Amino acid sequence: MDRPVKLGLLGLGTVGAGVCKILQQNREVISHRAGTDFEIAKILVRDLDKPRAVKVDSCLLTTDVTDILGDPEITVVVELMGGLEPAYEYVHAALDAGKHVVTANKALIASHGARLIRLAASKGVDLYYEGSVGGGIPIIKPLRESLVGNRIEEVMGIVNGTTNYILSRMTQEKADFVDVLAEAQALGYAEADPAADIEGHDAAHKLVILASLAFQTPISIHQVYCEGISQITAEDIAFAEHFGYTIKLLAIAKRQPRGIEARVHPTFVPNRHPLAAVHGVFNAIFVRGDAVGDLMFYGRGAGDLPTGSAVIADIVDVLRNRKRGAHHRVETLWQPIPVEAIGDVRTRYYIRLHAVDKPGVLAQVAASFGAEGVSIESMIQQGRGQDQPVPIVFITHEVEERQLRASLARIASLPSIKHIASVIRVEGGLR
Ligand code: NAP
Ligand code: HSE
């Protein structure tokens, strides 16, 4: 009888513990489906004495990575540490040593994916990363395999569970940003440094991975425009509701005539749009292909068991490939495609100003918009200020971002304008 395939885990935090829990629960059926028996041979951690969310034999734990990378019997390395270093060094060394690698590390794949994919190909080993985007949602495999017959036109979605959890609670319960962030951290959704979630960097890493696969082009993190949710206020959420929208942090990649648009930012999503109904830790990703039309992938975007589910699926793929000698069976034929500057992107905008409430102010603002070719779709002014500035809110028609910026520069210089408080992009409906 064949000896079990040995796996080495790098990390036993939220996701590592999720993987171990699933293996303890469903081990027999997973081995059967993989067609091969397998076992966890070693687990790298920083602190041997830390309490763990899952019971594992203490002799499996090590703080010395060479117990995994230097063991020729460990043929599959599962990287669940996070961060760029030493994760990159360890994954590179594992591939270089001819080991297969499964990772859920989006920062790593977004920053070094192309190089690691080339290394895996040259060594004839697998590099899988389903858990890196959308938690438990299968999205990498559909883009890499199931949709190869399509020219993908658009990938757009909610890809960060922490920020969706925060925005949902702020919208539905008027909860406080800081309290809800602490809850998301306690639930294991947030990154080690939650600023990665809040400032949109985690979503931008995921967009790099999605867009590179969808458009078969090497996109760099520096080409993705990125804005987080830290500036979103209860006032903006209330105005969004007033206009029939919900604020979501969207990751958007679209094929345009001049190249690809790649951006992450808070967005007004119309309430009739299915993304507006994606709440809490759930993620949803739309994909539009020329043959298949619109697809939506929906599920839990973070957490131990959902992400563990995606990691286990990758491990089983590696084991199945291993059994059939079919490693590295997915071709990546990346061709360079330009990425548009944010100034060239066309979209609609919500703008909240604080202005002195006196005759002629609206006419001046309208003239400033008009001078740069910005056309107004809706507008409201709330309250009546005595000596206090009042909020005036506009939603524009679609316009190039550089025109919008030029009009805002004119408006900011008007003496009656105290402050441009918010500028948030507005997404349209489904075609
Ligand atoms: P985590 O809870 O912080 O766990 C990280 C684990 O790696 C810990 O066990 C830690 O050891 C170990 N580790 C970190 N640096 C190490 C080092 N230098 N040497 C040895 N061990 C080290 O992280 P996580 O939430 O499980 O996330 C892991 C990865 O999955 C990240 O790339 C993350 O972006 C990704 N991911 C997370 C989720 C989620 O819901 N959390 C979902 C999808 C993808 P100690 O325990 O001893 O400190
Ligand atoms: N911090 C990430 C999130 C984990 O909140 O979506 C899942 O990738």
Tab-separated table of C-alpha atoms and ligand atoms in Angstrom:
chain	number	residue	atom	x	y	z
A	1	MET	CA	0.000	0.000	0.000
A	2	ASP	CA	1.224	3.577	-0.823
A	3	ARG	CA	2.488	5.609	2.124
A	4	PRO	CA	0.445	8.743	2.910
A	5	VAL	CA	1.577	11.901	1.086
A	6	LYS	CA	3.159	14.269	3.620
A	7	LEU	CA	2.028	17.871	3.876
A	8	GLY	CA	3.873	20.694	5.641
A	9	LEU	CA	1.780	23.621	6.915
A	10	LEU	CA	3.324	27.069	7.306
A	11	GLY	CA	1.017	28.717	9.870
A	12	LEU	CA	-1.665	27.585	12.309
A	13	GLY	CA	-3.691	30.775	12.739
A	14	THR	CA	-7.295	31.313	11.612
A	15	VAL	CA	-6.963	29.561	8.240
A	16	GLY	CA	-4.423	26.939	9.324
A	17	ALA	CA	-6.726	25.936	12.179
A	18	GLY	CA	-9.672	25.855	9.723
A	19	VAL	CA	-7.764	23.462	7.455
A	20	CYS	CA	-6.920	21.181	10.398
A	21	LYS	CA	-10.530	21.220	11.651
A	22	ILE	CA	-11.885	20.220	8.230
A	23	LEU	CA	-9.312	17.450	7.918
A	24	GLN	CA	-10.221	16.146	11.366
A	25	GLN	CA	-13.922	16.246	10.479
A	26	ASN	CA	-13.911	14.961	6.872
A	27	ARG	CA	-10.568	13.214	6.547
A	28	GLU	CA	-11.837	9.912	5.187
A	29	VAL	CA	-14.036	11.360	2.491
A	30	ILE	CA	-11.331	13.857	1.437
A	31	SER	CA	-8.685	11.088	1.118
A	32	HIS	CA	-11.152	9.009	-0.849
A	33	ARG	CA	-11.884	11.901	-3.225
A	34	ALA	CA	-8.176	12.675	-3.587
A	35	GLY	CA	-7.539	9.031	-4.410
A	36	THR	CA	-4.551	9.160	-2.030
A	37	ASP	CA	-4.057	9.025	1.700
A	38	PHE	CA	-2.230	12.047	3.135
A	39	GLU	CA	-1.210	13.472	6.485
A	40	ILE	CA	0.065	16.700	8.018
A	41	ALA	CA	3.689	15.955	8.904
A	42	LYS	CA	4.795	19.326	10.345
A	43	ILE	CA	3.343	22.758	11.126
A	44	LEU	CA	5.465	25.904	11.308
A	45	VAL	CA	4.454	28.484	13.946
A	46	ARG	CA	6.147	31.382	15.711
A	47	ASP	CA	5.137	30.451	19.242
A	48	LEU	CA	5.007	26.793	20.344
A	49	ASP	CA	3.118	27.635	23.558
A	50	LYS	CA	0.308	29.732	22.075
A	51	PRO	CA	-3.208	28.341	22.675
A	52	ARG	CA	-4.631	26.989	19.386
A	53	ALA	CA	-8.184	27.002	18.035
A	54	VAL	CA	-7.771	23.357	17.076
A	55	LYS	CA	-6.277	20.358	18.867
A	56	VAL	CA	-3.106	19.156	17.165
A	57	ASP	CA	-0.363	16.832	18.389
A	58	SER	CA	2.271	19.160	19.875
A	59	CYS	CA	5.075	17.146	18.261
A	60	LEU	CA	3.817	18.353	14.833
A	61	LEU	CA	4.635	21.963	15.727
A	62	THR	CA	7.996	23.495	14.897
A	63	THR	CA	9.557	26.934	14.760
A	64	ASP	CA	12.247	25.755	12.332
A	65	VAL	CA	11.189	26.002	8.696
A	66	THR	CA	13.917	23.580	7.579
A	67	ASP	CA	11.902	20.810	9.285
A	68	ILE	CA	9.505	21.338	6.352
A	69	LEU	CA	11.541	22.776	3.481
A	70	GLY	CA	14.488	20.458	4.162
A	71	ASP	CA	12.422	17.274	4.502
A	72	PRO	CA	12.355	15.452	1.130
A	73	GLU	CA	9.379	13.372	2.293
A	74	ILE	CA	7.187	16.510	2.565
A	75	THR	CA	6.055	17.028	-1.019
A	76	VAL	CA	3.237	19.559	-0.519
A	77	VAL	CA	3.719	22.859	1.339
A	78	VAL	CA	0.613	24.800	2.429
A	79	GLU	CA	1.490	28.443	3.138
A	80	LEU	CA	-0.961	30.095	5.566
A	81	MET	CA	1.305	32.592	7.303
A	82	GLY	CA	0.439	35.753	5.418
A	83	GLY	CA	2.614	38.757	4.552
A	84	LEU	CA	5.394	38.998	1.976
A	85	GLU	CA	8.421	37.957	3.997
A	86	PRO	CA	9.351	35.343	4.928
A	87	ALA	CA	6.379	33.825	3.032
A	88	TYR	CA	7.947	34.630	-0.369
A	89	GLU	CA	11.309	33.185	0.630
A	90	TYR	CA	9.703	29.967	1.926
A	91	VAL	CA	7.343	29.493	-1.041
A	92	HIS	CA	10.169	30.173	-3.496
A	93	ALA	CA	12.390	27.659	-1.688
A	94	ALA	CA	9.619	25.043	-1.605
A	95	LEU	CA	8.953	25.346	-5.370
A	96	ASP	CA	12.670	25.411	-6.090
A	97	ALA	CA	13.012	22.154	-4.150
A	98	GLY	CA	10.313	20.578	-6.352
A	99	LYS	CA	7.522	20.744	-3.765
A	100	HIS	CA	3.947	21.661	-4.699
A	101	VAL	CA	2.581	24.770	-2.994
A	102	VAL	CA	-0.933	25.754	-1.926
A	103	THR	CA	-1.368	29.246	-0.492
A	104	ALA	CA	-4.165	31.603	0.576
A	105	ASN	CA	-1.801	34.581	0.584
A	106	LYS	CA	-3.156	37.262	-1.789
A	107	ALA	CA	-0.415	39.778	-0.973
A	108	LEU	CA	2.158	37.171	-2.022
A	109	ILE	CA	0.401	36.153	-5.253
A	110	ALA	CA	-0.445	39.755	-6.198
A	111	SER	CA	3.162	40.851	-5.665
A	112	HIS	CA	5.168	37.828	-6.843
A	113	GLY	CA	2.604	35.584	-8.573
A	114	ALA	CA	4.034	35.816	-12.105
A	115	ARG	CA	7.545	34.927	-10.895
A	116	LEU	CA	6.315	32.044	-8.712
A	117	ILE	CA	4.076	30.678	-11.496
A	118	ARG	CA	7.091	30.644	-13.852
A	119	LEU	CA	9.198	28.886	-11.222
A	120	ALA	CA	6.475	26.276	-10.599
A	121	ALA	CA	6.218	25.680	-14.362
A	122	SER	CA	9.976	25.287	-14.721
A	123	LYS	CA	10.010	22.750	-11.881
A	124	GLY	CA	6.901	20.909	-13.122
A	125	VAL	CA	5.050	21.432	-9.837
A	126	ASP	CA	1.693	22.940	-8.892
A	127	LEU	CA	1.052	26.363	-7.351
A	128	TYR	CA	-2.588	26.798	-6.333
A	129	TYR	CA	-4.173	29.768	-4.563
A	130	GLU	CA	-7.982	29.402	-4.488
A	131	GLY	CA	-8.178	30.654	-0.870
A	132	SER	CA	-6.480	33.918	-1.791
A	133	VAL	CA	-9.670	35.514	-3.200
A	134	GLY	CA	-13.229	35.284	-1.923
A	135	GLY	CA	-12.557	33.004	1.091
A	136	GLY	CA	-14.667	29.893	0.442
A	137	ILE	CA	-15.973	31.016	-2.969
A	138	PRO	CA	-14.559	29.026	-5.887
A	139	ILE	CA	-13.447	31.821	-8.240
A	140	ILE	CA	-9.808	31.144	-9.201
A	141	LYS	CA	-10.579	27.746	-10.707
A	142	PRO	CA	-13.549	29.050	-12.724
A	143	LEU	CA	-11.366	31.835	-14.147
A	144	ARG	CA	-8.396	29.527	-14.802
A	145	GLU	CA	-10.354	26.560	-16.116
A	146	SER	CA	-14.144	26.692	-16.427
A	147	LEU	CA	-14.320	29.970	-18.395
A	148	VAL	CA	-11.407	29.438	-20.814
A	149	GLY	CA	-13.816	29.547	-23.764
A	150	ASN	CA	-14.711	33.177	-23.022
A	151	ARG	CA	-13.233	36.571	-23.589
A	152	ILE	CA	-13.840	38.080	-20.139
A	153	GLU	CA	-15.173	41.648	-20.310
A	154	GLU	CA	-15.568	42.482	-16.644
A	155	VAL	CA	-14.877	41.226	-13.121
A	156	MET	CA	-16.453	43.237	-10.335
A	157	GLY	CA	-17.341	42.523	-6.764
A	158	ILE	CA	-17.172	42.707	-3.027
A	159	VAL	CA	-13.943	40.887	-2.191
A	160	ASN	CA	-13.168	41.991	1.357
A	161	GLY	CA	-15.208	40.457	4.164
A	162	THR	CA	-13.994	42.809	6.901
A	163	THR	CA	-15.027	46.028	5.156
A	164	ASN	CA	-18.322	44.535	3.992
A	165	TYR	CA	-19.019	43.463	7.567
A	166	ILE	CA	-18.246	46.990	8.809
A	167	LEU	CA	-20.265	48.806	6.119
A	168	SER	CA	-23.230	46.432	6.575
A	169	ARG	CA	-23.342	46.986	10.335
A	170	MET	CA	-22.907	50.762	9.924
A	171	THR	CA	-25.803	50.795	7.410
A	172	GLN	CA	-28.204	48.400	9.100
A	173	GLU	CA	-27.598	49.158	12.788
A	174	LYS	CA	-25.899	52.574	12.656
A	175	ALA	CA	-23.023	50.814	14.461
A	176	ASP	CA	-19.774	52.586	15.205
A	177	PHE	CA	-16.842	51.948	12.824
A	178	VAL	CA	-14.283	51.203	15.558
A	179	ASP	CA	-16.548	48.780	17.495
A	180	VAL	CA	-17.426	46.796	14.373
A	181	LEU	CA	-13.794	46.583	13.268
A	182	ALA	CA	-12.928	45.061	16.671
A	183	GLU	CA	-15.681	42.462	16.135
A	184	ALA	CA	-14.394	41.592	12.653
A	185	GLN	CA	-10.923	41.101	14.149
A	186	ALA	CA	-12.288	38.859	16.916
A	187	LEU	CA	-14.084	36.753	14.290
A	188	GLY	CA	-10.773	36.178	12.455
A	189	TYR	CA	-11.832	38.076	9.295
A	190	ALA	CA	-9.316	40.923	9.427
A	191	GLU	CA	-5.695	40.809	8.254
A	192	ALA	CA	-2.905	40.858	10.860
A	193	ASP	CA	-2.757	44.617	10.164
A	194	PRO	CA	-6.431	45.590	9.670
A	195	ALA	CA	-5.335	48.720	7.775
A	196	ALA	CA	-4.830	46.331	4.837
A	197	ASP	CA	-8.603	45.744	4.873
A	198	ILE	CA	-9.771	49.250	5.779
A	199	GLU	CA	-7.590	51.081	3.266
A	200	GLY	CA	-8.551	48.726	0.408
A	201	HIS	CA	-5.123	47.110	-0.064
A	202	ASP	CA	-6.397	43.582	0.556
A	203	ALA	CA	-9.153	44.106	-2.050
A	204	ALA	CA	-6.569	45.588	-4.447
A	205	HIS	CA	-4.359	42.487	-4.059
A	206	LYS	CA	-7.376	40.312	-4.835
A	207	LEU	CA	-8.250	42.458	-7.855
A	208	VAL	CA	-4.710	42.021	-9.201
A	209	ILE	CA	-5.187	38.242	-9.026
A	210	LEU	CA	-8.694	38.280	-10.539
A	211	ALA	CA	-7.885	40.730	-13.327
A	212	SER	CA	-4.593	39.034	-14.246
A	213	LEU	CA	-6.420	35.721	-14.665
A	214	ALA	CA	-9.505	37.188	-16.320
A	215	PHE	CA	-7.605	39.237	-18.902
A	216	GLN	CA	-4.538	36.955	-19.034
A	217	THR	CA	-2.180	39.842	-18.459
A	218	PRO	CA	0.360	40.554	-15.696
A	219	ILE	CA	-1.212	43.402	-13.678
A	220	SER	CA	0.881	45.031	-10.957
A	221	ILE	CA	-0.501	46.274	-7.641
A	222	HIS	CA	0.824	49.757	-8.560
A	223	GLN	CA	-1.577	49.858	-11.529
A	224	VAL	CA	-4.664	49.433	-9.332
A	225	TYR	CA	-6.273	52.654	-8.106
A	226	CYS	CA	-7.103	52.108	-4.429
A	227	GLU	CA	-9.259	53.961	-1.897
A	228	GLY	CA	-10.509	52.462	1.378
A	229	ILE	CA	-13.552	53.034	3.594
A	230	SER	CA	-11.995	55.053	6.407
A	231	GLN	CA	-13.517	58.318	5.100
A	232	ILE	CA	-17.081	56.961	4.836
A	233	THR	CA	-19.372	58.703	7.324
A	234	ALA	CA	-22.835	58.016	8.702
A	235	GLU	CA	-23.948	61.114	6.741
A	236	ASP	CA	-22.841	59.580	3.405
A	237	ILE	CA	-24.599	56.315	4.275
A	238	ALA	CA	-27.802	58.265	5.021
A	239	PHE	CA	-27.595	60.223	1.737
A	240	ALA	CA	-26.952	56.963	-0.148
A	241	GLU	CA	-30.157	55.544	1.378
A	242	HIS	CA	-32.021	58.710	0.417
A	243	PHE	CA	-31.039	58.286	-3.250
A	244	GLY	CA	-31.763	54.511	-3.255
A	245	TYR	CA	-28.176	53.262	-2.983
A	246	THR	CA	-26.000	51.205	-0.619
A	247	ILE	CA	-22.304	51.952	-0.101
A	248	LYS	CA	-20.012	48.987	-0.803
A	249	LEU	CA	-16.252	48.655	-1.239
A	250	LEU	CA	-16.037	47.369	-4.817
A	251	ALA	CA	-13.122	45.935	-6.750
A	252	ILE	CA	-13.727	46.643	-10.438
A	253	ALA	CA	-11.806	45.496	-13.523
A	254	LYS	CA	-13.246	46.186	-16.978
A	255	ARG	CA	-11.925	45.707	-20.474
A	256	GLN	CA	-12.072	49.067	-22.279
A	257	PRO	CA	-11.091	50.011	-25.832
A	258	ARG	CA	-7.810	51.601	-24.644
A	259	GLY	CA	-6.874	48.955	-22.066
A	260	ILE	CA	-8.049	47.712	-18.704
A	261	GLU	CA	-9.625	49.675	-15.904
A	262	ALA	CA	-8.612	48.389	-12.435
A	263	ARG	CA	-9.850	50.162	-9.319
A	264	VAL	CA	-10.920	49.587	-5.704
A	265	HIS	CA	-13.028	52.202	-3.931
A	266	PRO	CA	-16.205	52.754	-1.935
A	267	THR	CA	-19.087	52.838	-4.384
A	268	PHE	CA	-22.767	53.794	-4.416
A	269	VAL	CA	-24.470	50.594	-5.611
A	270	PRO	CA	-28.165	50.891	-6.610
A	271	ASN	CA	-30.399	48.977	-4.176
A	272	ARG	CA	-31.854	46.962	-7.068
A	273	HIS	CA	-28.372	45.621	-7.917
A	274	PRO	CA	-27.643	42.152	-6.418
A	275	LEU	CA	-24.364	43.424	-4.904
A	276	ALA	CA	-26.350	45.800	-2.676
A	277	ALA	CA	-27.876	42.746	-0.972
A	278	VAL	CA	-24.504	41.171	-0.086
A	279	HIS	CA	-24.112	41.754	3.627
A	280	GLY	CA	-21.742	40.941	6.487
A	281	VAL	CA	-18.725	38.771	5.765
A	282	PHE	CA	-20.236	37.584	2.480
A	283	ASN	CA	-18.437	38.366	-0.776
A	284	ALA	CA	-19.832	38.308	-4.300
A	285	ILE	CA	-18.006	38.488	-7.610
A	286	PHE	CA	-19.589	39.201	-10.984
A	287	VAL	CA	-17.902	37.923	-14.084
A	288	ARG	CA	-19.091	38.856	-17.565
A	289	GLY	CA	-17.886	36.633	-20.403
A	290	ASP	CA	-18.723	37.117	-24.078
A	291	ALA	CA	-20.108	33.588	-24.369
A	292	VAL	CA	-21.453	32.791	-20.905
A	293	GLY	CA	-22.927	36.254	-20.165
A	294	ASP	CA	-23.242	37.311	-16.513
A	295	LEU	CA	-22.185	35.040	-13.654
A	296	MET	CA	-22.254	35.767	-9.949
A	297	PHE	CA	-20.200	33.893	-7.348
A	298	TYR	CA	-21.407	34.341	-3.778
A	299	GLY	CA	-20.336	33.032	-0.371
A	300	ARG	CA	-18.404	33.648	2.807
A	301	GLY	CA	-15.369	35.744	1.953
A	302	ALA	CA	-13.340	35.127	5.113
A	303	GLY	CA	-13.141	32.934	8.179
A	304	ASP	CA	-11.500	29.668	9.196
A	305	LEU	CA	-13.760	26.983	7.702
A	306	PRO	CA	-14.792	28.781	4.466
A	307	THR	CA	-11.174	29.608	3.594
A	308	GLY	CA	-10.093	26.171	4.808
A	309	SER	CA	-12.594	24.680	2.347
A	310	ALA	CA	-10.854	26.450	-0.569
A	311	VAL	CA	-7.395	25.405	0.672
A	312	ILE	CA	-8.461	21.751	0.979
A	313	ALA	CA	-9.839	21.843	-2.586
A	314	ASP	CA	-6.400	22.951	-3.807
A	315	ILE	CA	-4.670	20.233	-1.778
A	316	VAL	CA	-6.970	17.623	-3.326
A	317	ASP	CA	-6.211	18.998	-6.814
A	318	VAL	CA	-2.474	18.642	-6.139
A	319	LEU	CA	-2.953	15.075	-4.873
A	320	ARG	CA	-5.086	14.127	-7.876
A	321	ASN	CA	-2.522	15.615	-10.285
A	322	ARG	CA	0.246	13.810	-8.416
A	323	LYS	CA	-1.527	10.483	-8.788
A	324	ARG	CA	-1.826	10.956	-12.540
A	325	GLY	CA	1.543	12.656	-13.133
A	326	ALA	CA	-0.349	15.668	-14.496
A	327	HIS	CA	1.174	18.593	-12.643
A	328	HIS	CA	1.074	22.087	-13.997
A	329	ARG	CA	-1.688	21.266	-16.446
A	330	VAL	CA	-3.119	24.831	-16.659
A	331	GLU	CA	-1.372	27.063	-19.185
A	332	THR	CA	-0.998	30.781	-18.527
A	333	LEU	CA	-0.349	32.750	-21.695
A	334	TRP	CA	-0.076	36.266	-20.339
A	335	GLN	CA	0.183	39.148	-22.826
A	336	PRO	CA	0.762	42.776	-21.796
A	337	ILE	CA	-2.346	45.018	-21.930
A	338	PRO	CA	-2.207	48.686	-20.814
A	339	VAL	CA	-4.009	49.678	-17.617
A	340	GLU	CA	-5.887	52.997	-17.796
A	341	ALA	CA	-4.955	55.847	-15.455
A	342	ILE	CA	-7.765	56.717	-13.025
A	343	GLY	CA	-8.118	60.116	-14.716
A	344	ASP	CA	-9.324	58.368	-17.897
A	345	VAL	CA	-11.996	56.307	-16.146
A	346	ARG	CA	-15.602	57.287	-16.841
A	347	THR	CA	-18.162	56.866	-14.090
A	348	ARG	CA	-20.847	58.724	-12.130
A	349	TYR	CA	-20.144	60.526	-8.834
A	350	TYR	CA	-21.809	61.461	-5.566
A	351	ILE	CA	-20.452	64.738	-4.184
A	352	ARG	CA	-21.219	66.261	-0.780
A	353	LEU	CA	-20.318	69.909	-0.259
A	354	HIS	CA	-20.713	72.270	2.645
A	355	ALA	CA	-21.752	75.696	1.388
A	356	VAL	CA	-22.909	79.023	2.773
A	357	ASP	CA	-26.687	79.143	2.362
A	358	LYS	CA	-27.233	82.326	0.324
A	359	PRO	CA	-28.704	83.223	-3.084
A	360	GLY	CA	-26.532	82.455	-6.116
A	361	VAL	CA	-24.384	79.705	-4.556
A	362	LEU	CA	-26.081	76.887	-6.440
A	363	ALA	CA	-25.752	78.791	-9.708
A	364	GLN	CA	-21.988	79.203	-9.120
A	365	VAL	CA	-21.553	75.503	-8.359
A	366	ALA	CA	-23.637	74.505	-11.397
A	367	ALA	CA	-21.553	76.839	-13.589
A	368	SER	CA	-18.313	75.243	-12.286
A	369	PHE	CA	-19.592	71.773	-13.106
A	370	GLY	CA	-20.809	72.977	-16.516
A	371	ALA	CA	-17.481	74.631	-17.370
A	372	GLU	CA	-15.744	71.217	-17.191
A	373	GLY	CA	-18.507	69.291	-18.959
A	374	VAL	CA	-19.954	67.686	-15.810
A	375	SER	CA	-23.704	67.174	-16.001
A	376	ILE	CA	-25.872	66.831	-12.863
A	377	GLU	CA	-28.376	63.983	-12.524
A	378	SER	CA	-29.801	64.820	-9.051
A	379	MET	CA	-29.213	67.303	-6.288
A	380	ILE	CA	-30.495	67.987	-2.770
A	381	GLN	CA	-29.856	70.633	-0.183
A	382	GLN	CA	-30.727	69.733	3.402
A	383	GLY	CA	-31.618	72.174	6.148
A	384	ARG	CA	-31.410	75.917	6.133
A	385	GLY	CA	-28.266	77.473	7.586
A	386	GLN	CA	-28.325	80.687	9.527
A	387	ASP	CA	-24.604	81.199	9.992
A	388	GLN	CA	-23.753	77.524	9.542
A	389	PRO	CA	-22.831	75.987	6.161
A	390	VAL	CA	-25.390	73.482	4.848
A	391	PRO	CA	-24.743	70.197	3.051
A	392	ILE	CA	-25.512	70.155	-0.672
A	393	VAL	CA	-25.362	66.816	-2.415
A	394	PHE	CA	-25.083	66.053	-6.139
A	395	ILE	CA	-25.107	62.919	-8.241
A	396	THR	CA	-23.554	63.442	-11.659
A	397	HIS	CA	-24.051	61.741	-14.988
A	398	GLU	CA	-21.124	59.705	-16.309
A	399	VAL	CA	-18.005	61.798	-16.823
A	400	GLU	CA	-14.247	61.337	-17.141
A	401	GLU	CA	-12.559	61.514	-13.736
A	402	ARG	CA	-10.129	64.259	-14.832
A	403	GLN	CA	-13.097	66.505	-15.821
A	404	LEU	CA	-14.762	65.832	-12.477
A	405	ARG	CA	-11.521	66.722	-10.632
A	406	ALA	CA	-11.158	69.945	-12.643
A	407	SER	CA	-14.720	70.972	-11.759
A	408	LEU	CA	-14.123	70.215	-8.067
A	409	ALA	CA	-10.996	72.399	-8.109
A	410	ARG	CA	-13.144	75.278	-9.436
A	411	ILE	CA	-15.836	74.627	-6.813
A	412	ALA	CA	-13.324	74.435	-3.938
A	413	SER	CA	-12.067	77.917	-4.865
A	414	LEU	CA	-15.545	79.531	-4.578
A	415	PRO	CA	-15.718	81.729	-1.424
A	416	SER	CA	-19.170	80.346	-0.533
A	417	ILE	CA	-17.896	76.726	-0.477
A	418	LYS	CA	-16.562	75.762	2.944
A	419	HIS	CA	-15.565	72.189	2.275
A	420	ILE	CA	-15.880	69.338	-0.256
A	421	ALA	CA	-16.687	66.622	2.270
A	422	SER	CA	-17.058	63.497	0.081
A	423	VAL	CA	-16.589	62.299	-3.472
A	424	ILE	CA	-17.791	58.713	-4.001
A	425	ARG	CA	-18.136	56.895	-7.341
A	426	VAL	CA	-21.547	55.589	-8.380
A	427	GLU	CA	-21.928	52.303	-10.243
A	428	GLY	CA	-24.806	51.737	-12.670
A	429	GLY	CA	-27.088	48.715	-12.925
A	430	LEU	CA	-26.562	45.391	-14.681
A	431	ARG	CA	-26.695	45.589	-18.466
B	1	NAP	P1	-3.101	34.442	11.250
B	1	NAP	O1	-4.298	34.060	12.025
B	1	NAP	O2	-2.361	35.671	11.621
B	1	NAP	O3	-2.091	33.190	11.288
B	1	NAP	C1	-0.791	33.245	10.785
B	1	NAP	C2	-0.044	32.006	11.230
B	1	NAP	O4	1.251	32.001	10.656
B	1	NAP	C3	0.151	31.899	12.750
B	1	NAP	O5	-0.013	30.559	13.171
B	1	NAP	C4	1.599	32.352	12.970
B	1	NAP	O6	2.229	31.693	14.047
B	1	NAP	C5	2.243	31.871	11.675
B	1	NAP	N1	3.350	32.747	11.296
B	1	NAP	C6	3.288	34.023	10.851
B	1	NAP	N2	4.519	34.494	10.594
B	1	NAP	C7	5.376	33.495	10.884
B	1	NAP	C8	6.792	33.365	10.847
B	1	NAP	N3	7.574	34.358	10.449
B	1	NAP	N4	7.329	32.176	11.211
B	1	NAP	C9	6.547	31.167	11.625
B	1	NAP	N5	5.196	31.219	11.682
B	1	NAP	C10	4.625	32.378	11.320
B	1	NAP	O7	-3.449	34.569	9.712
B	1	NAP	P2	-4.715	33.977	8.940
B	1	NAP	O8	-5.888	34.864	9.143
B	1	NAP	O9	-4.840	32.530	9.209
B	1	NAP	O10	-4.258	34.233	7.424
B	1	NAP	C11	-3.279	33.407	6.821
B	1	NAP	C12	-3.229	33.735	5.341
B	1	NAP	O11	-4.487	33.462	4.735
B	1	NAP	C13	-2.942	35.217	5.021
B	1	NAP	O12	-2.217	35.289	3.834
B	1	NAP	C14	-4.344	35.788	4.809
B	1	NAP	O13	-4.339	36.923	3.974
B	1	NAP	C15	-5.007	34.640	4.128
B	1	NAP	N6	-6.465	34.579	4.256
B	1	NAP	C16	-7.047	34.776	5.461
B	1	NAP	C17	-8.429	34.672	5.580
B	1	NAP	C18	-9.125	34.859	6.891
B	1	NAP	O14	-10.367	34.835	6.915
B	1	NAP	N7	-8.429	35.032	7.985
B	1	NAP	C19	-9.200	34.365	4.443
B	1	NAP	C20	-8.557	34.179	3.216
B	1	NAP	C21	-7.183	34.277	3.135
B	1	NAP	P3	1.752	31.923	15.584
B	1	NAP	O15	0.338	31.393	15.626
B	1	NAP	O16	2.685	31.125	16.422
B	1	NAP	O17	1.809	33.412	15.803
B	2	HSE	N1	-9.091	40.063	5.581
B	2	HSE	C1	-9.700	39.388	4.497
B	2	HSE	C2	-11.134	39.845	4.375
B	2	HSE	C3	-9.640	37.902	4.712
B	2	HSE	O1	-11.643	40.467	5.299
B	2	HSE	O2	-11.744	39.617	3.326
B	2	HSE	C4	-10.136	37.104	3.520
B	2	HSE	O3	-9.289	37.227	2.429
